[in-house]
Amino acid sequence: MRITGKAAVLAMGLVVTAVWPALADIITVKDVTGRDVQVNAPVKHMILGEGRQIYFLAALDREAPFQHVVGWRDDLPKADPESYDAYLAKYPEIAKLPTFGGMKDGTFDIEQAVALKPDVILMNIDAKTATEEAGYIEKLGKVGIPLVYVDFREKPMENTEPSMRIMGKLMGKEALAEDFIKFRADSISQVTDVLQKANPPKPVVFVERAGGYSEDCCMSFGNENFGKMVEIAGGTNMAKDIIPGTFGTVNPEQIIASNPDQVIVTGGNWDKYVPGGNWVGVGYGADLKEAHRKLEALTKRPAFTGVKAVADNNVHAIWHQFYNNPYQFVAIQEIAKWLHPDLFADLDPEATFKELHARFLPLDYKPGYFVSLKDE
């Protein structure tokens, strides 16, 4: 027997003392696709189309980030197990939250979603095509459940601010959303203001997406996401003219021919996807000694033969999930330090990330998000 709606929430112990208005207003939000969507807000019950959406939801509800979540996709324990375990330790009730598959792989259970009676379903923009092809917006609309798209992955440097404003409006936390946006903008300005004044030469940077995740080489980024972060941080993204979209691949010969000055590998603990894989396990509280060892091992592959970055030890690893949340400004600061160490000797990305946690997030900060072959 399936318990649905508010009964399910109560059964899971997810309801806390009400701090939101008893009556919601119908508001119209324009999502990142330009759709005008009517939603009862502040939202009391929501389904997260991806578990990693907790990254931005938590920034706007640090006291009880799961109190209005009635279901979420099952990706967080696999894609970012350290963060999931930290949230689970603080909010053990999340172990009972109903989980969903993905829109893109056709495993999203719309009947389960309807039974949970959410006020809104949040979807990442990369699920748009699959969602439309399945007719889910129309099906959900018939039972009064709106679907809103946000984006921190496809075009994060363009869509992070509007996505945070959408969330602020949905949650009745618009002022807090603006505080976050200002903190993000100020943190990026600490890099761009210095670069504008100094106008240093731009090193060529190869960003390998999820290096070691598979035996294939090499996934990378076009002129968005980490590719755009490199450009903002004062580098030239090697793959920007090779990859036409946000994501794609380059071959080993292109890397060798480009002879990048710097290499940045995105990594995470993906043991539940690729047990014992060669990925670099940076992330929340990661073992940086082990991450350093695995990063060095990746430089032995044929794609990096004779490459200047390897010869100079300018090879670094960074938390992959910066590519899918509004904390990219921390990544931009760290990349700037790697590319221009003299210019940014006084810049402290760790301090920025600590301040982000202290001001906006429910978890205590733990280091482990960056490692470099330059490190002792």
mmCIF file with all atom_site columns, C-alpha atoms in Angstrom, residues 39-138:
data_model
loop_
_atom_site.group_PDB
_atom_site.id
_atom_site.type_symbol
_atom_site.label_atom_id
_atom_site.label_alt_id
_atom_site.label_comp_id
_atom_site.label_asym_id
_atom_site.label_entity_id
_atom_site.label_seq_id
_atom_site.pdbx_PDB_ins_code
_atom_site.Cartn_x
_atom_site.Cartn_y
_atom_site.Cartn_z
_atom_site.occupancy
_atom_site.B_iso_or_equiv
_atom_site.pdbx_formal_charge
_atom_site.auth_seq_id
_atom_site.auth_comp_id
_atom_site.auth_asym_id
_atom_site.auth_atom_id
_atom_site.pdbx_PDB_model_num
ATOM 1   C CA . VAL A 1 39  ? 3.230  27.867 -9.053  1.00 0.00 ? 39  VAL A CA 1
ATOM 2   C CA . ASN A 1 40  ? 1.742  27.981 -5.566  1.00 0.00 ? 40  ASN A CA 1
ATOM 3   C CA . ALA A 1 41  ? 4.440  29.712 -3.540  1.00 0.00 ? 41  ALA A CA 1
ATOM 4   C CA . PRO A 1 42  ? 6.171  29.627 -1.195  1.00 0.00 ? 42  PRO A CA 1
ATOM 5   C CA . VAL A 1 43  ? 6.522  26.001 -2.268  1.00 0.00 ? 43  VAL A CA 1
ATOM 6   C CA . LYS A 1 44  ? 5.762  23.524 0.514   1.00 0.00 ? 44  LYS A CA 1
ATOM 7   C CA . HIS A 1 45  ? 6.346  20.257 -1.338  1.00 0.00 ? 45  HIS A CA 1
ATOM 8   C CA . MET A 1 46  ? 8.816  19.765 -4.190  1.00 0.00 ? 46  MET A CA 1
ATOM 9   C CA . ILE A 1 47  ? 10.400 16.975 -6.181  1.00 0.00 ? 47  ILE A CA 1
ATOM 10  C CA . LEU A 1 48  ? 14.041 17.420 -7.153  1.00 0.00 ? 48  LEU A CA 1
ATOM 11  C CA . GLY A 1 49  ? 14.629 16.101 -10.657 1.00 0.00 ? 49  GLY A CA 1
ATOM 12  C CA . GLU A 1 50  ? 18.246 15.568 -9.647  1.00 0.00 ? 50  GLU A CA 1
ATOM 13  C CA . GLY A 1 51  ? 19.589 14.851 -6.185  1.00 0.00 ? 51  GLY A CA 1
ATOM 14  C CA . ARG A 1 52  ? 22.438 17.291 -6.722  1.00 0.00 ? 52  ARG A CA 1
ATOM 15  C CA . GLN A 1 53  ? 19.891 20.089 -6.829  1.00 0.00 ? 53  GLN A CA 1
ATOM 16  C CA . ILE A 1 54  ? 20.303 20.052 -3.060  1.00 0.00 ? 54  ILE A CA 1
ATOM 17  C CA . TYR A 1 55  ? 23.469 22.102 -3.683  1.00 0.00 ? 55  TYR A CA 1
ATOM 18  C CA . PHE A 1 56  ? 21.414 25.195 -4.496  1.00 0.00 ? 56  PHE A CA 1
ATOM 19  C CA . LEU A 1 57  ? 18.319 24.362 -2.448  1.00 0.00 ? 57  LEU A CA 1
ATOM 20  C CA . ALA A 1 58  ? 20.469 24.115 0.697   1.00 0.00 ? 58  ALA A CA 1
ATOM 21  C CA . ALA A 1 59  ? 21.961 27.562 0.023   1.00 0.00 ? 59  ALA A CA 1
ATOM 22  C CA . LEU A 1 60  ? 18.484 29.035 0.421   1.00 0.00 ? 60  LEU A CA 1
ATOM 23  C CA . ASP A 1 61  ? 17.288 26.909 3.350   1.00 0.00 ? 61  ASP A CA 1
ATOM 24  C CA . ARG A 1 62  ? 20.302 26.057 5.481   1.00 0.00 ? 62  ARG A CA 1
ATOM 25  C CA . GLU A 1 63  ? 18.304 25.297 8.634   1.00 0.00 ? 63  GLU A CA 1
ATOM 26  C CA . ALA A 1 64  ? 16.166 22.525 7.135   1.00 0.00 ? 64  ALA A CA 1
ATOM 27  C CA . PRO A 1 65  ? 16.999 22.031 3.454   1.00 0.00 ? 65  PRO A CA 1
ATOM 28  C CA . PHE A 1 66  ? 14.938 18.849 3.088   1.00 0.00 ? 66  PHE A CA 1
ATOM 29  C CA . GLN A 1 67  ? 11.818 19.951 4.908   1.00 0.00 ? 67  GLN A CA 1
ATOM 30  C CA . HIS A 1 68  ? 9.868  20.539 1.703   1.00 0.00 ? 68  HIS A CA 1
ATOM 31  C CA . VAL A 1 69  ? 11.427 17.782 -0.418  1.00 0.00 ? 69  VAL A CA 1
ATOM 32  C CA . VAL A 1 70  ? 8.997  14.894 -0.947  1.00 0.00 ? 70  VAL A CA 1
ATOM 33  C CA . GLY A 1 71  ? 11.099 13.043 -3.517  1.00 0.00 ? 71  GLY A CA 1
ATOM 34  C CA . TRP A 1 72  ? 14.362 13.298 -5.418  1.00 0.00 ? 72  TRP A CA 1
ATOM 35  C CA . ARG A 1 73  ? 16.432 11.568 -8.057  1.00 0.00 ? 73  ARG A CA 1
ATOM 36  C CA . ASP A 1 74  ? 18.803 8.876  -6.815  1.00 0.00 ? 74  ASP A CA 1
ATOM 37  C CA . ASP A 1 75  ? 22.087 10.312 -8.171  1.00 0.00 ? 75  ASP A CA 1
ATOM 38  C CA . LEU A 1 76  ? 23.656 12.076 -5.154  1.00 0.00 ? 76  LEU A CA 1
ATOM 39  C CA . PRO A 1 77  ? 24.849 8.953  -3.269  1.00 0.00 ? 77  PRO A CA 1
ATOM 40  C CA . LYS A 1 78  ? 26.574 7.744  -6.447  1.00 0.00 ? 78  LYS A CA 1
ATOM 41  C CA . ALA A 1 79  ? 27.856 11.007 -7.926  1.00 0.00 ? 79  ALA A CA 1
ATOM 42  C CA . ASP A 1 80  ? 28.918 12.660 -4.659  1.00 0.00 ? 80  ASP A CA 1
ATOM 43  C CA . PRO A 1 81  ? 28.842 10.084 -1.844  1.00 0.00 ? 81  PRO A CA 1
ATOM 44  C CA . GLU A 1 82  ? 30.818 12.221 0.623   1.00 0.00 ? 82  GLU A CA 1
ATOM 45  C CA . SER A 1 83  ? 28.300 15.068 0.463   1.00 0.00 ? 83  SER A CA 1
ATOM 46  C CA . TYR A 1 84  ? 25.393 12.614 0.650   1.00 0.00 ? 84  TYR A CA 1
ATOM 47  C CA . ASP A 1 85  ? 26.883 10.936 3.725   1.00 0.00 ? 85  ASP A CA 1
ATOM 48  C CA . ALA A 1 86  ? 27.382 14.335 5.385   1.00 0.00 ? 86  ALA A CA 1
ATOM 49  C CA . TYR A 1 87  ? 23.760 15.298 4.728   1.00 0.00 ? 87  TYR A CA 1
ATOM 50  C CA . LEU A 1 88  ? 22.575 11.865 5.853   1.00 0.00 ? 88  LEU A CA 1
ATOM 51  C CA . ALA A 1 89  ? 24.464 12.177 9.135   1.00 0.00 ? 89  ALA A CA 1
ATOM 52  C CA . LYS A 1 90  ? 22.804 15.531 9.828   1.00 0.00 ? 90  LYS A CA 1
ATOM 53  C CA . TYR A 1 91  ? 19.372 14.701 8.383   1.00 0.00 ? 91  TYR A CA 1
ATOM 54  C CA . PRO A 1 92  ? 18.919 10.898 8.763   1.00 0.00 ? 92  PRO A CA 1
ATOM 55  C CA . GLU A 1 93  ? 15.311 11.169 7.571   1.00 0.00 ? 93  GLU A CA 1
ATOM 56  C CA . ILE A 1 94  ? 16.510 11.617 3.981   1.00 0.00 ? 94  ILE A CA 1
ATOM 57  C CA . ALA A 1 95  ? 17.202 7.871  3.812   1.00 0.00 ? 95  ALA A CA 1
ATOM 58  C CA . LYS A 1 96  ? 13.406 7.448  3.610   1.00 0.00 ? 96  LYS A CA 1
ATOM 59  C CA . LEU A 1 97  ? 12.791 9.974  0.871   1.00 0.00 ? 97  LEU A CA 1
ATOM 60  C CA . PRO A 1 98  ? 11.223 8.434  -2.250  1.00 0.00 ? 98  PRO A CA 1
ATOM 61  C CA . THR A 1 99  ? 13.743 8.296  -5.091  1.00 0.00 ? 99  THR A CA 1
ATOM 62  C CA . PHE A 1 100 ? 13.331 8.589  -8.854  1.00 0.00 ? 100 PHE A CA 1
ATOM 63  C CA . GLY A 1 101 ? 15.192 7.594  -11.953 1.00 0.00 ? 101 GLY A CA 1
ATOM 64  C CA . GLY A 1 102 ? 16.072 10.121 -14.632 1.00 0.00 ? 102 GLY A CA 1
ATOM 65  C CA . MET A 1 103 ? 14.087 11.722 -17.411 1.00 0.00 ? 103 MET A CA 1
ATOM 66  C CA . LYS A 1 104 ? 16.852 11.204 -19.965 1.00 0.00 ? 104 LYS A CA 1
ATOM 67  C CA . ASP A 1 105 ? 17.161 7.471  -19.354 1.00 0.00 ? 105 ASP A CA 1
ATOM 68  C CA . GLY A 1 106 ? 13.379 6.983  -19.231 1.00 0.00 ? 106 GLY A CA 1
ATOM 69  C CA . THR A 1 107 ? 13.254 5.763  -15.622 1.00 0.00 ? 107 THR A CA 1
ATOM 70  C CA . PHE A 1 108 ? 11.371 8.716  -14.108 1.00 0.00 ? 108 PHE A CA 1
ATOM 71  C CA . ASP A 1 109 ? 8.136  7.395  -12.545 1.00 0.00 ? 109 ASP A CA 1
ATOM 72  C CA . ILE A 1 110 ? 5.435  9.958  -13.290 1.00 0.00 ? 110 ILE A CA 1
ATOM 73  C CA . GLU A 1 111 ? 2.758  8.013  -11.391 1.00 0.00 ? 111 GLU A CA 1
ATOM 74  C CA . GLN A 1 112 ? 4.908  8.092  -8.268  1.00 0.00 ? 112 GLN A CA 1
ATOM 75  C CA . ALA A 1 113 ? 5.487  11.806 -8.775  1.00 0.00 ? 113 ALA A CA 1
ATOM 76  C CA . VAL A 1 114 ? 1.762  12.529 -9.037  1.00 0.00 ? 114 VAL A CA 1
ATOM 77  C CA . ALA A 1 115 ? 1.050  10.442 -5.918  1.00 0.00 ? 115 ALA A CA 1
ATOM 78  C CA . LEU A 1 116 ? 3.448  12.608 -3.893  1.00 0.00 ? 116 LEU A CA 1
ATOM 79  C CA . LYS A 1 117 ? 1.394  15.724 -4.771  1.00 0.00 ? 117 LYS A CA 1
ATOM 80  C CA . PRO A 1 118 ? 4.264  18.206 -5.138  1.00 0.00 ? 118 PRO A CA 1
ATOM 81  C CA . ASP A 1 119 ? 3.697  21.910 -5.629  1.00 0.00 ? 119 ASP A CA 1
ATOM 82  C CA . VAL A 1 120 ? 6.483  21.879 -8.226  1.00 0.00 ? 120 VAL A CA 1
ATOM 83  C CA . ILE A 1 121 ? 8.944  19.556 -9.936  1.00 0.00 ? 121 ILE A CA 1
ATOM 84  C CA . LEU A 1 122 ? 12.397 21.013 -10.585 1.00 0.00 ? 122 LEU A CA 1
ATOM 85  C CA . MET A 1 123 ? 14.186 19.767 -13.684 1.00 0.00 ? 123 MET A CA 1
ATOM 86  C CA . ASN A 1 124 ? 17.589 20.534 -15.100 1.00 0.00 ? 124 ASN A CA 1
ATOM 87  C CA . ILE A 1 125 ? 17.510 21.960 -18.595 1.00 0.00 ? 125 ILE A CA 1
ATOM 88  C CA . ASP A 1 126 ? 19.471 19.009 -19.990 1.00 0.00 ? 126 ASP A CA 1
ATOM 89  C CA . ALA A 1 127 ? 16.366 16.859 -19.353 1.00 0.00 ? 127 ALA A CA 1
ATOM 90  C CA . LYS A 1 128 ? 14.183 19.167 -21.491 1.00 0.00 ? 128 LYS A CA 1
ATOM 91  C CA . THR A 1 129 ? 14.204 17.124 -24.700 1.00 0.00 ? 129 THR A CA 1
ATOM 92  C CA . ALA A 1 130 ? 13.376 13.861 -22.939 1.00 0.00 ? 130 ALA A CA 1
ATOM 93  C CA . THR A 1 131 ? 10.695 15.553 -20.840 1.00 0.00 ? 131 THR A CA 1
ATOM 94  C CA . GLU A 1 132 ? 9.006  17.031 -23.907 1.00 0.00 ? 132 GLU A CA 1
ATOM 95  C CA . GLU A 1 133 ? 9.228  13.841 -25.941 1.00 0.00 ? 133 GLU A CA 1
ATOM 96  C CA . ALA A 1 134 ? 7.502  11.932 -23.131 1.00 0.00 ? 134 ALA A CA 1
ATOM 97  C CA . GLY A 1 135 ? 4.773  14.598 -22.872 1.00 0.00 ? 135 GLY A CA 1
ATOM 98  C CA . TYR A 1 136 ? 5.372  14.941 -19.147 1.00 0.00 ? 136 TYR A CA 1
ATOM 99  C CA . ILE A 1 137 ? 4.629  18.667 -18.930 1.00 0.00 ? 137 ILE A CA 1
ATOM 100 C CA . GLU A 1 138 ? 1.152  18.156 -20.369 1.00 0.00 ? 138 GLU A CA 1
#
